């Protein structure tokens, strides 16, 4: 079932990418395995999926512990809100952290990365729709956070991430995806940098996100089924 789902998703990814002159090779798929047990991850891995997304540090670390020796090329991304008191546990367990959204957490990740003598790849999460109570930096605070991140020697900024509001029809978020792509391009230009990942698009809207410029999608339920 998981293999079949992955196959269908890759076909849809390719089709969406083709619409804007790209192919599936230009898109990175993060299989969001939060709440699903290790055997489901193994099932997906054996169908060729190598990158998994988790939203809680503790849950992720348990899975990493079980899987990392057996599958040396498996990769975990942290996609969920990161509490300050968890930064010390990150170590080298996550190849990419999608959810850096405030100066305090950027500095903490940097501090522990330095302690562990590593450079942590990160994305800045933007709350583009300015939804209250949602994670992500507001546009007003974006440049200050950018400057902090760029000054942190043990952080490598790889791109931006966005979670759109819940809507009935995914098409309603198309303008927001487009606006996010615009911010991505502008930011590279303004800071004269070369961020390579724009992480947006989930099970219900990944095709639209890709059509509007996403090159990293985070898909859970369409691969693993409904979460309990
Ligand atoms: C759960 C989650 C996803 C995946 O959502 P699905 O609708 O199951 O594809 C993507 N991104 C983040 C940040 C998530 O927490």
Coordinates of C-alpha atoms and ligand atoms in Angstrom, one line a residue:
X1 CA 0.0 0.0 0.0
X2 CA 2.7 2.5 1.0
X3 CA 4.7 1.6 -2.2
X4 CA 1.7 2.1 -4.3
X5 CA 0.9 5.5 -2.6
X6 CA 4.5 6.6 -3.2
X7 CA 4.3 5.6 -6.8
X8 CA 1.1 7.6 -7.3
X9 CA 2.5 10.7 -5.5
X10 CA 5.7 10.7 -7.7
X11 CA 3.5 10.6 -10.8
X12 CA 1.5 13.5 -9.5
X13 CA 4.7 15.4 -8.5
X14 CA 6.1 14.8 -12.0
X15 CA 3.0 16.0 -13.7
X16 CA 2.8 19.2 -11.6
X17 CA 6.6 19.8 -12.1
X18 CA 6.2 19.3 -15.9
X19 CA 3.6 22.1 -16.0
X20 CA 6.3 24.6 -15.1
X21 CA 9.1 23.1 -17.1
X22 CA 10.6 21.0 -14.3
X23 CA 10.6 17.3 -13.6
X24 CA 10.3 15.1 -10.5
X25 CA 14.1 15.1 -10.2
X26 CA 13.8 18.8 -9.2
X27 CA 11.5 18.0 -6.3
X28 CA 12.5 16.6 -2.9
X29 CA 9.8 14.5 -1.1
X30 CA 9.8 14.4 2.6
X31 CA 7.6 11.5 3.8
X32 CA 6.0 12.7 7.0
X33 CA 6.1 9.8 9.4
X34 CA 4.9 11.5 12.6
X35 CA 2.7 9.2 14.7
X36 CA 3.4 6.2 12.5
X37 CA 5.5 3.4 13.9
X38 CA 9.0 2.4 12.7
X39 CA 7.8 -0.6 10.6
X40 CA 5.9 1.8 8.4
X41 CA 9.0 3.9 7.9
X42 CA 10.9 0.7 7.0
X43 CA 8.2 -0.2 4.5
X44 CA 8.5 3.2 2.8
X45 CA 12.3 3.0 2.9
X46 CA 12.3 -0.3 1.2
X47 CA 10.3 1.3 -1.6
X48 CA 13.1 3.8 -2.1
X49 CA 12.0 6.7 0.2
X50 CA 15.0 8.0 2.1
X51 CA 13.9 11.2 3.8
X52 CA 11.3 11.3 6.6
X53 CA 9.8 14.2 8.4
X54 CA 8.9 14.2 12.1
X55 CA 7.3 17.0 14.1
X56 CA 8.3 16.1 17.7
X57 CA 11.9 15.8 18.8
X58 CA 11.4 13.0 21.4
X59 CA 9.4 10.8 19.0
X60 CA 11.8 11.4 16.2
X61 CA 14.9 10.5 18.3
X62 CA 13.4 7.2 19.3
X63 CA 12.9 6.3 15.6
X64 CA 16.4 7.6 14.7
X65 CA 17.9 5.4 17.4
X66 CA 16.2 2.3 16.1
X67 CA 16.9 3.0 12.4
X68 CA 20.2 4.8 12.0
X69 CA 22.6 1.8 12.3
X70 CA 20.5 -0.5 10.2
X71 CA 19.9 2.1 7.4
X72 CA 22.9 4.4 7.3
X73 CA 21.5 6.5 4.4
X74 CA 18.1 7.2 6.0
X75 CA 17.5 10.9 6.8
X76 CA 15.3 12.7 9.2
X77 CA 14.0 16.2 8.9
X78 CA 12.5 18.1 11.8
X79 CA 9.4 19.8 10.5
X80 CA 7.5 20.8 13.7
X81 CA 7.7 23.7 16.1
X82 CA 10.9 23.5 18.1
X83 CA 10.8 24.3 21.8
X84 CA 13.9 25.9 23.3
X85 CA 14.4 23.2 25.8
X86 CA 14.8 20.6 23.1
X87 CA 17.6 22.3 21.2
X88 CA 20.2 20.4 23.1
X89 CA 18.9 17.0 21.9
X90 CA 19.2 17.8 18.2
X91 CA 22.9 16.9 17.8
X92 CA 23.5 15.5 14.4
X93 CA 20.1 13.7 14.2
X94 CA 18.4 15.9 11.7
X95 CA 19.8 16.6 8.2
X96 CA 17.4 19.6 8.0
X97 CA 15.3 21.6 10.4
X98 CA 12.4 23.3 8.7
X99 CA 11.0 25.2 11.6
X100 CA 13.4 27.9 12.7
X101 CA 11.0 30.8 13.4
X102 CA 12.6 33.1 16.0
X103 CA 16.0 34.5 17.0
X104 CA 16.1 32.7 20.3
X105 CA 15.8 29.2 18.7
X106 CA 18.3 30.1 15.9
X107 CA 20.9 31.1 18.5
X108 CA 20.2 28.0 20.6
X109 CA 20.6 25.6 17.6
X110 CA 23.7 27.5 16.7
X111 CA 25.1 27.2 20.2
X112 CA 24.6 23.4 20.4
X113 CA 25.8 22.9 16.8
X114 CA 29.0 24.7 17.8
X115 CA 29.4 22.5 20.9
X116 CA 28.9 19.4 18.8
X117 CA 31.3 20.7 16.1
X118 CA 28.8 20.5 13.3
X119 CA 27.0 22.8 10.9
X120 CA 23.2 22.5 11.0
X121 CA 21.2 22.9 7.8
X122 CA 18.0 24.9 8.5
X123 CA 15.0 26.5 6.8
X124 CA 13.3 29.6 8.2
X125 CA 9.6 29.0 8.7
X126 CA 7.4 32.0 7.6
X127 CA 3.9 32.6 8.9
X128 CA 3.0 34.3 5.7
X129 CA -0.8 34.4 6.3
X130 CA -0.1 36.0 9.7
X131 CA -2.3 33.5 11.5
X132 CA -2.3 34.1 15.3
X133 CA -1.1 31.2 17.4
X134 CA 0.7 29.6 14.5
X135 CA 4.4 29.0 14.2
X136 CA 6.5 30.9 11.8
X137 CA 8.1 34.3 11.7
X138 CA 6.0 37.2 10.7
X139 CA 7.1 39.3 7.7
X140 CA 7.8 42.2 10.0
X141 CA 10.3 40.2 11.9
X142 CA 11.7 38.3 8.9
X143 CA 14.7 40.4 8.1
X144 CA 16.0 40.5 11.7
X145 CA 15.8 36.7 11.8
X146 CA 17.5 36.5 8.5
X147 CA 20.4 38.6 9.7
X148 CA 20.7 36.6 12.9
X149 CA 20.7 33.3 11.0
X150 CA 23.3 34.5 8.4
X151 CA 25.5 35.6 11.3
X152 CA 25.4 32.2 13.0
X153 CA 28.5 30.3 11.9
X154 CA 27.2 26.9 12.7
X155 CA 23.9 27.3 10.9
X156 CA 23.6 26.9 7.1
X157 CA 20.5 28.5 5.7
X158 CA 19.1 26.3 2.9
X159 CA 15.7 27.9 2.3
X160 CA 12.3 28.8 3.5
X161 CA 9.3 26.9 4.7
X162 CA 5.6 27.7 4.9
X163 CA 2.4 26.1 6.2
X164 CA -0.7 27.7 4.7
X165 CA -4.0 28.1 6.5
X166 CA -6.5 25.2 6.6
X167 CA -9.0 25.7 3.7
X168 CA -11.7 23.7 2.2
X169 CA -10.4 24.1 -1.4
X170 CA -6.6 24.0 -1.7
X171 CA -6.9 26.4 -4.7
X172 CA -7.7 29.1 -2.2
X173 CA -4.0 29.0 -1.1
X174 CA -2.5 29.3 -4.5
X175 CA -1.9 33.0 -4.2
X176 CA -0.2 32.4 -0.9
X177 CA 2.2 29.8 -2.4
X178 CA 3.0 32.3 -5.2
X179 CA 3.7 35.0 -2.7
X180 CA 6.0 32.7 -0.8
X181 CA 7.9 31.9 -3.9
X182 CA 8.3 35.6 -4.5
X183 CA 9.7 36.1 -1.0
X184 CA 12.1 33.2 -1.6
X185 CA 13.4 34.7 -4.8
X186 CA 13.6 38.2 -3.4
X187 CA 15.4 37.0 -0.3
X188 CA 18.1 35.3 -2.3
X189 CA 18.5 38.5 -4.3
X190 CA 18.5 40.9 -1.4
X191 CA 21.1 38.9 0.7
X192 CA 23.0 37.7 -2.3
X193 CA 22.7 34.1 -1.2
X194 CA 21.7 30.9 -2.8
X195 CA 19.1 29.2 -0.7
X196 CA 18.0 26.0 -2.6
X197 CA 14.9 24.7 -0.8
X198 CA 11.4 26.1 -0.7
X199 CA 9.4 23.7 1.5
X200 CA 5.7 24.0 1.0
X201 CA 2.9 21.6 0.0
X202 CA 1.3 18.7 1.9
X203 CA -1.0 15.9 1.0
X204 CA -3.9 18.1 0.0
X205 CA -2.1 20.8 -1.9
X206 CA 1.4 19.6 -3.0
X207 CA 0.6 19.9 -6.7
X208 CA -0.5 23.5 -6.4
X209 CA 2.6 24.3 -4.2
X210 CA 4.9 22.7 -6.9
X211 CA 3.2 24.6 -9.7
X212 CA 3.9 27.8 -7.7
X213 CA 7.5 27.1 -7.1
X214 CA 7.9 24.6 -4.2
X215 CA 10.8 22.2 -4.6
X216 CA 10.4 20.4 -1.3
X217 CA 7.0 18.9 -0.3
X218 CA 6.1 17.3 3.0
X219 CA 3.6 14.5 2.6
X220 CA 2.2 12.3 5.3
X221 CA -1.4 11.0 5.1
X222 CA -1.3 10.5 1.3
X223 CA 1.6 8.0 1.9
X224 CA 0.9 6.4 5.3
X225 CA -2.8 6.8 5.6
X226 CA -4.9 8.7 8.1
X227 CA -3.3 9.5 11.4
X228 CA -5.1 8.1 14.4
Ligands
LIG1 C1 1.8 16.7 9.5 C2 2.6 17.7 8.7 C3 2.7 17.5 7.3 C4 2.0 16.5 6.5 O1 0.6 16.6 6.5 P1 -0.3 15.7 5.6 O2 -1.6 16.5 5.4 O3 -0.5 14.4 6.4 O4 0.4 15.4 4.3 C5 3.4 18.5 6.6 N1 4.1 19.5 7.3 C6 4.0 19.6 8.6 C7 4.8 20.7 9.3 C8 3.3 18.7 9.4 O5 3.2 18.9 10.7

